[in-house]
């Protein structure tokens, strides 16, 4: 485990370029960076953008994001990945994200549309969509999920309010776990699951370890193993609007609410739109 013992002024320039941990990350990244002689992080970033090729700029941004995530994980959970783990994970995530963007683009061109819409599941299957919304003002979260059959007919949905604010990855994982717990209790099989949480889907498919939410991911994997004929995949936000509306509504609720057969009025228009 990499440990830092520095106690310097907490500036963005220090966080991203001057601390021991950041220096180790940039050294392992292989990027030809100039890291000294800058008065601000914005100046440092602007200089790198002007001197790096497009692919290197993408990796630079990914590493900055992962550095910030790792720092938050250290503050809130006391864990910090090694610099080499962070760099390798960033490269893998960037490659996967690039592939998904390419696939989404190809699909959009094939359909002559830049907007992805919800699709009915395969014959004999149900489709479960999940999402999470966060209210930083009220320090609360909302989980939402919706279940539809192979004709697109509404089957069930739930709004689940939550206290506190977790990392986006933890919150998205919790939303999937809550939905699958209901699915298991109801004994539903032949299930296609969709979420717009790219990083969670990647972690589940690649068996990635993530100290910030590895226990939640293990719960999800156990639930998936208990369901016959199940698949989980990433979907764009535009194909996940009903689940997002449920999650957003859950943020303003004090108790969870469940609907069976008859949907709540605030998602009726979106359910109809998904079918047309």
PDB file of C-alpha atoms in Angstrom:
ATOM      1  CA  UNK A   1       0.000   0.000   0.000  1.00  0.00           C
ATOM      2  CA  UNK A   2       1.390   3.393  -0.995  1.00  0.00           C
ATOM      3  CA  UNK A   3       1.530   5.869   1.859  1.00  0.00           C
ATOM      4  CA  UNK A   4       2.094   9.590   1.712  1.00  0.00           C
ATOM      5  CA  UNK A   5       3.514  11.542   4.662  1.00  0.00           C
ATOM      6  CA  UNK A   6       3.490  14.988   3.087  1.00  0.00           C
ATOM      7  CA  UNK A   7       1.890  17.954   4.804  1.00  0.00           C
ATOM      8  CA  UNK A   8       1.851  20.804   2.280  1.00  0.00           C
ATOM      9  CA  UNK A   9      -0.608  23.455   1.319  1.00  0.00           C
ATOM     10  CA  UNK A  10      -3.698  21.772  -0.115  1.00  0.00           C
ATOM     11  CA  UNK A  11      -3.928  23.252  -3.610  1.00  0.00           C
ATOM     12  CA  UNK A  12      -5.056  21.574  -6.817  1.00  0.00           C
ATOM     13  CA  UNK A  13      -1.541  22.041  -8.192  1.00  0.00           C
ATOM     14  CA  UNK A  14      -0.117  20.175  -5.201  1.00  0.00           C
ATOM     15  CA  UNK A  15      -2.782  17.440  -5.305  1.00  0.00           C
ATOM     16  CA  UNK A  16      -2.342  16.664  -8.986  1.00  0.00           C
ATOM     17  CA  UNK A  17       1.339  17.383  -9.631  1.00  0.00           C
ATOM     18  CA  UNK A  18       3.488  17.970  -6.539  1.00  0.00           C
ATOM     19  CA  UNK A  19       2.603  15.351  -3.919  1.00  0.00           C
ATOM     20  CA  UNK A  20       4.656  12.132  -3.801  1.00  0.00           C
ATOM     21  CA  UNK A  21       1.718   9.997  -4.879  1.00  0.00           C
ATOM     22  CA  UNK A  22       0.918  12.154  -7.930  1.00  0.00           C
ATOM     23  CA  UNK A  23       4.583  12.251  -8.952  1.00  0.00           C
ATOM     24  CA  UNK A  24       4.741   8.452  -8.838  1.00  0.00           C
ATOM     25  CA  UNK A  25       1.602   8.194 -10.992  1.00  0.00           C
ATOM     26  CA  UNK A  26       2.925  10.573 -13.654  1.00  0.00           C
ATOM     27  CA  UNK A  27       6.284   8.802 -13.671  1.00  0.00           C
ATOM     28  CA  UNK A  28       4.579   5.441 -14.338  1.00  0.00           C
ATOM     29  CA  UNK A  29       2.182   6.892 -16.910  1.00  0.00           C
ATOM     30  CA  UNK A  30       4.834   7.190 -19.610  1.00  0.00           C
ATOM     31  CA  UNK A  31       3.457  10.583 -20.630  1.00  0.00           C
ATOM     32  CA  UNK A  32       6.102  13.163 -21.647  1.00  0.00           C
ATOM     33  CA  UNK A  33       5.016  15.781 -19.129  1.00  0.00           C
ATOM     34  CA  UNK A  34       6.652  18.963 -17.918  1.00  0.00           C
ATOM     35  CA  UNK A  35       5.764  19.075 -14.226  1.00  0.00           C
ATOM     36  CA  UNK A  36       7.699  22.057 -12.865  1.00  0.00           C
ATOM     37  CA  UNK A  37       7.489  25.817 -13.190  1.00  0.00           C
ATOM     38  CA  UNK A  38       3.726  26.310 -13.065  1.00  0.00           C
ATOM     39  CA  UNK A  39       1.785  28.693 -10.829  1.00  0.00           C
ATOM     40  CA  UNK A  40      -1.552  26.870 -10.998  1.00  0.00           C
ATOM     41  CA  UNK A  41      -3.065  23.537 -11.993  1.00  0.00           C
ATOM     42  CA  UNK A  42      -5.006  25.254 -14.791  1.00  0.00           C
ATOM     43  CA  UNK A  43      -1.724  26.557 -16.232  1.00  0.00           C
ATOM     44  CA  UNK A  44      -0.139  23.100 -15.902  1.00  0.00           C
ATOM     45  CA  UNK A  45      -3.091  21.421 -17.628  1.00  0.00           C
ATOM     46  CA  UNK A  46      -3.247  23.984 -20.427  1.00  0.00           C
ATOM     47  CA  UNK A  47       0.455  23.496 -21.146  1.00  0.00           C
ATOM     48  CA  UNK A  48       0.134  19.697 -21.336  1.00  0.00           C
ATOM     49  CA  UNK A  49      -2.870  19.936 -23.682  1.00  0.00           C
ATOM     50  CA  UNK A  50      -0.895  22.148 -26.056  1.00  0.00           C
ATOM     51  CA  UNK A  51       2.041  19.742 -26.168  1.00  0.00           C
ATOM     52  CA  UNK A  52       0.441  16.282 -26.130  1.00  0.00           C
ATOM     53  CA  UNK A  53      -1.315  14.364 -28.886  1.00  0.00           C
ATOM     54  CA  UNK A  54      -5.020  13.587 -28.577  1.00  0.00           C
ATOM     55  CA  UNK A  55      -4.598  10.052 -27.188  1.00  0.00           C
ATOM     56  CA  UNK A  56      -2.169  11.245 -24.520  1.00  0.00           C
ATOM     57  CA  UNK A  57      -4.548  14.066 -23.538  1.00  0.00           C
ATOM     58  CA  UNK A  58      -7.310  11.490 -22.983  1.00  0.00           C
ATOM     59  CA  UNK A  59      -5.049   9.430 -20.724  1.00  0.00           C
ATOM     60  CA  UNK A  60      -3.988  12.582 -18.885  1.00  0.00           C
ATOM     61  CA  UNK A  61      -7.600  13.460 -18.091  1.00  0.00           C
ATOM     62  CA  UNK A  62      -8.372   9.886 -17.044  1.00  0.00           C
ATOM     63  CA  UNK A  63      -5.411   9.847 -14.665  1.00  0.00           C
ATOM     64  CA  UNK A  64      -6.456  13.203 -13.177  1.00  0.00           C
ATOM     65  CA  UNK A  65      -9.944  11.846 -12.551  1.00  0.00           C
ATOM     66  CA  UNK A  66      -8.571   8.639 -11.000  1.00  0.00           C
ATOM     67  CA  UNK A  67      -6.174  10.656  -8.828  1.00  0.00           C
ATOM     68  CA  UNK A  68      -9.106  12.674  -7.499  1.00  0.00           C
ATOM     69  CA  UNK A  69     -11.167   9.508  -6.915  1.00  0.00           C
ATOM     70  CA  UNK A  70      -8.272   7.823  -5.135  1.00  0.00           C
ATOM     71  CA  UNK A  71      -7.767  10.852  -2.924  1.00  0.00           C
ATOM     72  CA  UNK A  72     -11.443  10.856  -1.903  1.00  0.00           C
ATOM     73  CA  UNK A  73     -11.267   7.122  -1.234  1.00  0.00           C
ATOM     74  CA  UNK A  74      -8.277   7.729   1.039  1.00  0.00           C
ATOM     75  CA  UNK A  75     -10.125  10.452   2.974  1.00  0.00           C
ATOM     76  CA  UNK A  76     -13.443   8.603   3.368  1.00  0.00           C
ATOM     77  CA  UNK A  77     -12.424   4.941   3.387  1.00  0.00           C
ATOM     78  CA  UNK A  78      -8.766   4.977   4.418  1.00  0.00           C
ATOM     79  CA  UNK A  79      -7.680   3.058   1.304  1.00  0.00           C
ATOM     80  CA  UNK A  80      -5.327   4.079  -1.486  1.00  0.00           C
ATOM     81  CA  UNK A  81      -4.338   1.989  -4.513  1.00  0.00           C
ATOM     82  CA  UNK A  82      -0.693   1.787  -5.463  1.00  0.00           C
ATOM     83  CA  UNK A  83       0.394   4.181  -8.217  1.00  0.00           C
ATOM     84  CA  UNK A  84       0.906   1.259 -10.615  1.00  0.00           C
ATOM     85  CA  UNK A  85      -2.609  -0.067  -9.898  1.00  0.00           C
ATOM     86  CA  UNK A  86      -4.082   3.383 -10.527  1.00  0.00           C
ATOM     87  CA  UNK A  87      -2.211   3.787 -13.824  1.00  0.00           C
ATOM     88  CA  UNK A  88      -3.090   0.284 -15.063  1.00  0.00           C
ATOM     89  CA  UNK A  89      -6.732   0.740 -14.050  1.00  0.00           C
ATOM     90  CA  UNK A  90      -6.890   4.099 -15.821  1.00  0.00           C
ATOM     91  CA  UNK A  91      -5.487   2.648 -19.034  1.00  0.00           C
ATOM     92  CA  UNK A  92      -7.951  -0.257 -18.907  1.00  0.00           C
ATOM     93  CA  UNK A  93     -10.921   1.984 -18.155  1.00  0.00           C
ATOM     94  CA  UNK A  94      -9.986   4.382 -20.951  1.00  0.00           C
ATOM     95  CA  UNK A  95      -9.650   1.505 -23.433  1.00  0.00           C
ATOM     96  CA  UNK A  96     -13.031   0.064 -22.416  1.00  0.00           C
ATOM     97  CA  UNK A  97     -14.701   3.463 -22.518  1.00  0.00           C
ATOM     98  CA  UNK A  98     -13.256   4.143 -25.983  1.00  0.00           C
ATOM     99  CA  UNK A  99     -14.551   0.792 -27.246  1.00  0.00           C
ATOM    100  CA  UNK A 100     -18.027   1.434 -25.869  1.00  0.00           C
ATOM    101  CA  UNK A 101     -18.115   4.914 -27.413  1.00  0.00           C
ATOM    102  CA  UNK A 102     -17.122   3.408 -30.745  1.00  0.00           C
ATOM    103  CA  UNK A 103     -19.819   0.744 -30.447  1.00  0.00           C
ATOM    104  CA  UNK A 104     -22.418   3.351 -29.476  1.00  0.00           C
ATOM    105  CA  UNK A 105     -21.390   5.506 -32.417  1.00  0.00           C
ATOM    106  CA  UNK A 106     -21.579   2.590 -34.837  1.00  0.00           C
ATOM    107  CA  UNK A 107     -25.007   1.625 -33.523  1.00  0.00           C
ATOM    108  CA  UNK A 108     -26.224   5.217 -33.819  1.00  0.00           C
ATOM    109  CA  UNK A 109     -25.042   5.458 -37.402  1.00  0.00           C
ATOM    110  CA  UNK A 110     -26.674   2.123 -38.244  1.00  0.00           C
ATOM    111  CA  UNK A 111     -29.965   3.346 -36.829  1.00  0.00           C
ATOM    112  CA  UNK A 112     -29.502   6.802 -38.400  1.00  0.00           C
ATOM    113  CA  UNK A 113     -30.022   8.328 -34.997  1.00  0.00           C
ATOM    114  CA  UNK A 114     -27.756   9.804 -32.343  1.00  0.00           C
ATOM    115  CA  UNK A 115     -30.229   9.088 -29.536  1.00  0.00           C
ATOM    116  CA  UNK A 116     -30.388   5.633 -27.985  1.00  0.00           C
ATOM    117  CA  UNK A 117     -33.788   4.475 -26.882  1.00  0.00           C
ATOM    118  CA  UNK A 118     -34.935   1.665 -24.641  1.00  0.00           C
ATOM    119  CA  UNK A 119     -35.449  -1.661 -26.430  1.00  0.00           C
ATOM    120  CA  UNK A 120     -37.737  -4.518 -25.468  1.00  0.00           C
ATOM    121  CA  UNK A 121     -35.994  -7.584 -24.024  1.00  0.00           C
ATOM    122  CA  UNK A 122     -35.681 -10.852 -25.909  1.00  0.00           C
ATOM    123  CA  UNK A 123     -38.769 -13.046 -26.145  1.00  0.00           C
ATOM    124  CA  UNK A 124     -39.553 -14.686 -22.813  1.00  0.00           C
ATOM    125  CA  UNK A 125     -37.298 -12.328 -20.853  1.00  0.00           C
ATOM    126  CA  UNK A 126     -37.900  -9.430 -18.484  1.00  0.00           C
ATOM    127  CA  UNK A 127     -35.827  -6.255 -18.593  1.00  0.00           C
ATOM    128  CA  UNK A 128     -34.697  -4.488 -15.419  1.00  0.00           C
ATOM    129  CA  UNK A 129     -33.383  -0.925 -15.573  1.00  0.00           C
ATOM    130  CA  UNK A 130     -31.764   0.694 -12.527  1.00  0.00           C
ATOM    131  CA  UNK A 131     -30.388   4.126 -11.684  1.00  0.00           C
ATOM    132  CA  UNK A 132     -29.433   6.407  -8.801  1.00  0.00           C
ATOM    133  CA  UNK A 133     -29.856  10.125  -8.150  1.00  0.00           C
ATOM    134  CA  UNK A 134     -27.957  12.162  -5.569  1.00  0.00           C
ATOM    135  CA  UNK A 135     -29.066  15.292  -3.730  1.00  0.00           C
ATOM    136  CA  UNK A 136     -25.915  16.870  -2.300  1.00  0.00           C
ATOM    137  CA  UNK A 137     -27.970  19.702  -0.805  1.00  0.00           C
ATOM    138  CA  UNK A 138     -29.992  17.324   1.377  1.00  0.00           C
ATOM    139  CA  UNK A 139     -27.187  14.753   1.645  1.00  0.00           C
ATOM    140  CA  UNK A 140     -29.512  12.052   0.380  1.00  0.00           C
ATOM    141  CA  UNK A 141     -29.743   9.566  -2.447  1.00  0.00           C
ATOM    142  CA  UNK A 142     -32.542   7.946  -4.384  1.00  0.00           C
ATOM    143  CA  UNK A 143     -32.497   4.498  -5.973  1.00  0.00           C
ATOM    144  CA  UNK A 144     -34.943   3.592  -8.712  1.00  0.00           C
ATOM    145  CA  UNK A 145     -35.664   0.517 -10.795  1.00  0.00           C
ATOM    146  CA  UNK A 146     -38.309  -0.555 -13.287  1.00  0.00           C
ATOM    147  CA  UNK A 147     -39.183  -4.020 -14.597  1.00  0.00           C
ATOM    148  CA  UNK A 148     -40.886  -4.601 -17.966  1.00  0.00           C
ATOM    149  CA  UNK A 149     -41.750  -7.729 -19.951  1.00  0.00           C
ATOM    150  CA  UNK A 150     -40.937  -8.663 -23.541  1.00  0.00           C
ATOM    151  CA  UNK A 151     -43.863  -6.661 -24.919  1.00  0.00           C
ATOM    152  CA  UNK A 152     -42.684  -3.549 -23.077  1.00  0.00           C
ATOM    153  CA  UNK A 153     -45.529  -3.764 -20.563  1.00  0.00           C
ATOM    154  CA  UNK A 154     -44.889  -2.349 -17.097  1.00  0.00           C
ATOM    155  CA  UNK A 155     -44.489  -5.071 -14.448  1.00  0.00           C
ATOM    156  CA  UNK A 156     -43.121  -3.356 -11.331  1.00  0.00           C
ATOM    157  CA  UNK A 157     -41.067  -0.420 -10.078  1.00  0.00           C
ATOM    158  CA  UNK A 158     -39.677   0.926  -6.848  1.00  0.00           C
ATOM    159  CA  UNK A 159     -38.386   4.183  -5.385  1.00  0.00           C
ATOM    160  CA  UNK A 160     -35.946   3.770  -2.501  1.00  0.00           C
ATOM    161  CA  UNK A 161     -34.705   6.810  -0.548  1.00  0.00           C
ATOM    162  CA  UNK A 162     -31.293   6.662   1.114  1.00  0.00           C
ATOM    163  CA  UNK A 163     -29.528   8.801   3.706  1.00  0.00           C
ATOM    164  CA  UNK A 164     -26.031  10.145   3.186  1.00  0.00           C
ATOM    165  CA  UNK A 165     -24.037  10.523  -0.005  1.00  0.00           C
ATOM    166  CA  UNK A 166     -21.736   7.793  -1.283  1.00  0.00           C
ATOM    167  CA  UNK A 167     -19.364   7.838  -4.234  1.00  0.00           C
ATOM    168  CA  UNK A 168     -21.134   7.561  -7.620  1.00  0.00           C
ATOM    169  CA  UNK A 169     -19.783   4.038  -8.103  1.00  0.00           C
ATOM    170  CA  UNK A 170     -20.960   2.887  -4.678  1.00  0.00           C
ATOM    171  CA  UNK A 171     -24.387   4.453  -5.194  1.00  0.00           C
ATOM    172  CA  UNK A 172     -24.865   2.872  -8.638  1.00  0.00           C
ATOM    173  CA  UNK A 173     -23.836  -0.513  -7.238  1.00  0.00           C
ATOM    174  CA  UNK A 174     -26.299  -0.149  -4.346  1.00  0.00           C
ATOM    175  CA  UNK A 175     -29.107   0.630  -6.821  1.00  0.00           C
ATOM    176  CA  UNK A 176     -28.422  -2.597  -8.729  1.00  0.00           C
ATOM    177  CA  UNK A 177     -28.215  -4.598  -5.505  1.00  0.00           C
ATOM    178  CA  UNK A 178     -31.540  -3.251  -4.213  1.00  0.00           C
ATOM    179  CA  UNK A 179     -33.290  -4.130  -7.485  1.00  0.00           C
ATOM    180  CA  UNK A 180     -31.799  -7.633  -7.635  1.00  0.00           C
ATOM    181  CA  UNK A 181     -32.801  -8.316  -4.035  1.00  0.00           C
ATOM    182  CA  UNK A 182     -36.435  -7.696  -5.028  1.00  0.00           C
ATOM    183  CA  UNK A 183     -36.033  -9.866  -8.146  1.00  0.00           C
ATOM    184  CA  UNK A 184     -34.664 -12.733  -6.066  1.00  0.00           C
ATOM    185  CA  UNK A 185     -37.488 -12.487  -3.508  1.00  0.00           C
ATOM    186  CA  UNK A 186     -40.054 -12.659  -6.304  1.00  0.00           C
ATOM    187  CA  UNK A 187     -38.351 -15.647  -7.921  1.00  0.00           C
ATOM    188  CA  UNK A 188     -38.052 -13.977 -11.321  1.00  0.00           C
ATOM    189  CA  UNK A 189     -35.798 -15.620 -13.935  1.00  0.00           C
ATOM    190  CA  UNK A 190     -34.862 -14.925 -17.567  1.00  0.00           C
ATOM    191  CA  UNK A 191     -33.713 -11.395 -16.876  1.00  0.00           C
ATOM    192  CA  UNK A 192     -31.833  -8.742 -18.840  1.00  0.00           C
ATOM    193  CA  UNK A 193     -30.419  -5.957 -16.654  1.00  0.00           C
ATOM    194  CA  UNK A 194     -29.398  -2.532 -17.912  1.00  0.00           C
ATOM    195  CA  UNK A 195     -27.584   0.287 -16.134  1.00  0.00           C
ATOM    196  CA  UNK A 196     -25.847   3.449 -17.304  1.00  0.00           C
ATOM    197  CA  UNK A 197     -23.136   2.878 -14.673  1.00  0.00           C
ATOM    198  CA  UNK A 198     -20.293   1.990 -17.034  1.00  0.00           C
ATOM    199  CA  UNK A 199     -17.665   1.409 -14.359  1.00  0.00           C
ATOM    200  CA  UNK A 200     -19.889  -0.972 -12.387  1.00  0.00           C
ATOM    201  CA  UNK A 201     -20.691  -3.062 -15.473  1.00  0.00           C
ATOM    202  CA  UNK A 202     -16.994  -3.259 -16.315  1.00  0.00           C
ATOM    203  CA  UNK A 203     -16.098  -4.325 -12.771  1.00  0.00           C
ATOM    204  CA  UNK A 204     -18.757  -7.053 -12.755  1.00  0.00           C
ATOM    205  CA  UNK A 205     -17.703  -8.434 -16.133  1.00  0.00           C
ATOM    206  CA  UNK A 206     -13.954  -8.261 -15.546  1.00  0.00           C
ATOM    207  CA  UNK A 207     -13.945  -9.247 -11.867  1.00  0.00           C
ATOM    208  CA  UNK A 208     -12.139  -6.024 -10.974  1.00  0.00           C
ATOM    209  CA  UNK A 209     -11.431  -5.390  -7.317  1.00  0.00           C
ATOM    210  CA  UNK A 210     -12.401  -2.009  -5.937  1.00  0.00           C
ATOM    211  CA  UNK A 211     -11.859  -1.348  -2.246  1.00  0.00           C
ATOM    212  CA  UNK A 212     -14.534   1.354  -2.197  1.00  0.00           C
ATOM    213  CA  UNK A 213     -17.403  -0.981  -3.026  1.00  0.00           C
ATOM    214  CA  UNK A 214     -16.040  -4.532  -3.340  1.00  0.00           C
ATOM    215  CA  UNK A 215     -18.522  -5.906  -0.769  1.00  0.00           C
ATOM    216  CA  UNK A 216     -21.460  -4.484  -2.707  1.00  0.00           C
ATOM    217  CA  UNK A 217     -20.077  -5.958  -5.928  1.00  0.00           C
ATOM    218  CA  UNK A 218     -19.748  -9.348  -4.236  1.00  0.00           C
ATOM    219  CA  UNK A 219     -23.397  -9.126  -3.154  1.00  0.00           C
ATOM    220  CA  UNK A 220     -24.413  -8.338  -6.736  1.00  0.00           C
ATOM    221  CA  UNK A 221     -22.423 -11.280  -8.095  1.00  0.00           C
ATOM    222  CA  UNK A 222     -24.052 -13.621  -5.564  1.00  0.00           C
ATOM    223  CA  UNK A 223     -27.503 -12.339  -6.544  1.00  0.00           C
ATOM    224  CA  UNK A 224     -26.730 -12.759 -10.242  1.00  0.00           C
ATOM    225  CA  UNK A 225     -25.649 -16.360  -9.640  1.00  0.00           C
ATOM    226  CA  UNK A 226     -28.973 -17.058  -7.920  1.00  0.00           C
ATOM    227  CA  UNK A 227     -31.012 -16.017 -10.983  1.00  0.00           C
ATOM    228  CA  UNK A 228     -31.417 -18.413 -13.895  1.00  0.00           C
ATOM    229  CA  UNK A 229     -30.690 -16.966 -17.332  1.00  0.00           C
ATOM    230  CA  UNK A 230     -29.502 -13.480 -16.441  1.00  0.00           C
ATOM    231  CA  UNK A 231     -27.352 -10.949 -18.288  1.00  0.00           C
ATOM    232  CA  UNK A 232     -26.222  -7.452 -17.321  1.00  0.00           C
ATOM    233  CA  UNK A 233     -25.073  -4.734 -19.699  1.00  0.00           C
ATOM    234  CA  UNK A 234     -24.317  -1.043 -20.034  1.00  0.00           C
ATOM    235  CA  UNK A 235     -26.877   1.266 -21.648  1.00  0.00           C
ATOM    236  CA  UNK A 236     -26.746   4.984 -22.396  1.00  0.00           C
ATOM    237  CA  UNK A 237     -28.640   7.459 -20.202  1.00  0.00           C
ATOM    238  CA  UNK A 238     -31.135   8.148 -23.005  1.00  0.00           C
ATOM    239  CA  UNK A 239     -32.220   4.493 -22.858  1.00  0.00           C
ATOM    240  CA  UNK A 240     -32.533   4.573 -19.070  1.00  0.00           C
ATOM    241  CA  UNK A 241     -34.832   7.553 -18.528  1.00  0.00           C
ATOM    242  CA  UNK A 242     -37.593   5.737 -16.632  1.00  0.00           C
ATOM    243  CA  UNK A 243     -35.211   4.373 -14.010  1.00  0.00           C
ATOM    244  CA  UNK A 244     -33.611   7.798 -13.682  1.00  0.00           C
ATOM    245  CA  UNK A 245     -36.996   9.456 -13.081  1.00  0.00           C
ATOM    246  CA  UNK A 246     -37.763   6.921 -10.356  1.00  0.00           C
ATOM    247  CA  UNK A 247     -34.378   7.527  -8.709  1.00  0.00           C
ATOM    248  CA  UNK A 248     -34.831  11.292  -8.842  1.00  0.00           C
ATOM    249  CA  UNK A 249     -38.299  11.018  -7.315  1.00  0.00           C
ATOM    250  CA  UNK A 250     -36.948   8.781  -4.545  1.00  0.00           C
ATOM    251  CA  UNK A 251     -34.679  11.613  -3.354  1.00  0.00           C
ATOM    252  CA  UNK A 252     -37.753  13.511  -2.122  1.00  0.00           C
ATOM    253  CA  UNK A 253     -39.374  10.516  -0.387  1.00  0.00           C
ATOM    254  CA  UNK A 254     -39.096   9.516   3.255  1.00  0.00           C
ATOM    255  CA  UNK A 255     -40.012   5.842   2.745  1.00  0.00           C
ATOM    256  CA  UNK A 256     -39.685   3.430  -0.139  1.00  0.00           C
ATOM    257  CA  UNK A 257     -42.615   2.962  -2.470  1.00  0.00           C
ATOM    258  CA  UNK A 258     -43.401   0.034  -4.737  1.00  0.00           C
ATOM    259  CA  UNK A 259     -45.779  -0.309  -7.664  1.00  0.00           C
ATOM    260  CA  UNK A 260     -47.029  -3.564  -9.176  1.00  0.00           C
ATOM    261  CA  UNK A 261     -48.856  -3.792 -12.530  1.00  0.00           C
ATOM    262  CA  UNK A 262     -49.935  -0.127 -12.466  1.00  0.00           C
ATOM    263  CA  UNK A 263     -47.117   2.441 -12.816  1.00  0.00           C
ATOM    264  CA  UNK A 264     -46.943   5.729 -10.907  1.00  0.00           C
ATOM    265  CA  UNK A 265     -48.262   8.676 -12.886  1.00  0.00           C
ATOM    266  CA  UNK A 266     -44.917  10.496 -13.101  1.00  0.00           C
ATOM    267  CA  UNK A 267     -43.362   7.831 -15.394  1.00  0.00           C
ATOM    268  CA  UNK A 268     -46.370   7.074 -17.610  1.00  0.00           C
ATOM    269  CA  UNK A 269     -45.288   9.419 -20.414  1.00  0.00           C
ATOM    270  CA  UNK A 270     -41.747   8.053 -20.393  1.00  0.00           C
ATOM    271  CA  UNK A 271     -42.981   4.451 -20.482  1.00  0.00           C
ATOM    272  CA  UNK A 272     -45.121   5.336 -23.475  1.00  0.00           C
ATOM    273  CA  UNK A 273     -42.216   7.148 -25.169  1.00  0.00           C
ATOM    274  CA  UNK A 274     -39.983   4.081 -24.808  1.00  0.00           C
ATOM    275  CA  UNK A 275     -42.490   2.060 -26.837  1.00  0.00           C
ATOM    276  CA  UNK A 276     -42.725   4.586 -29.681  1.00  0.00           C
TER     277      UNK A 276
END
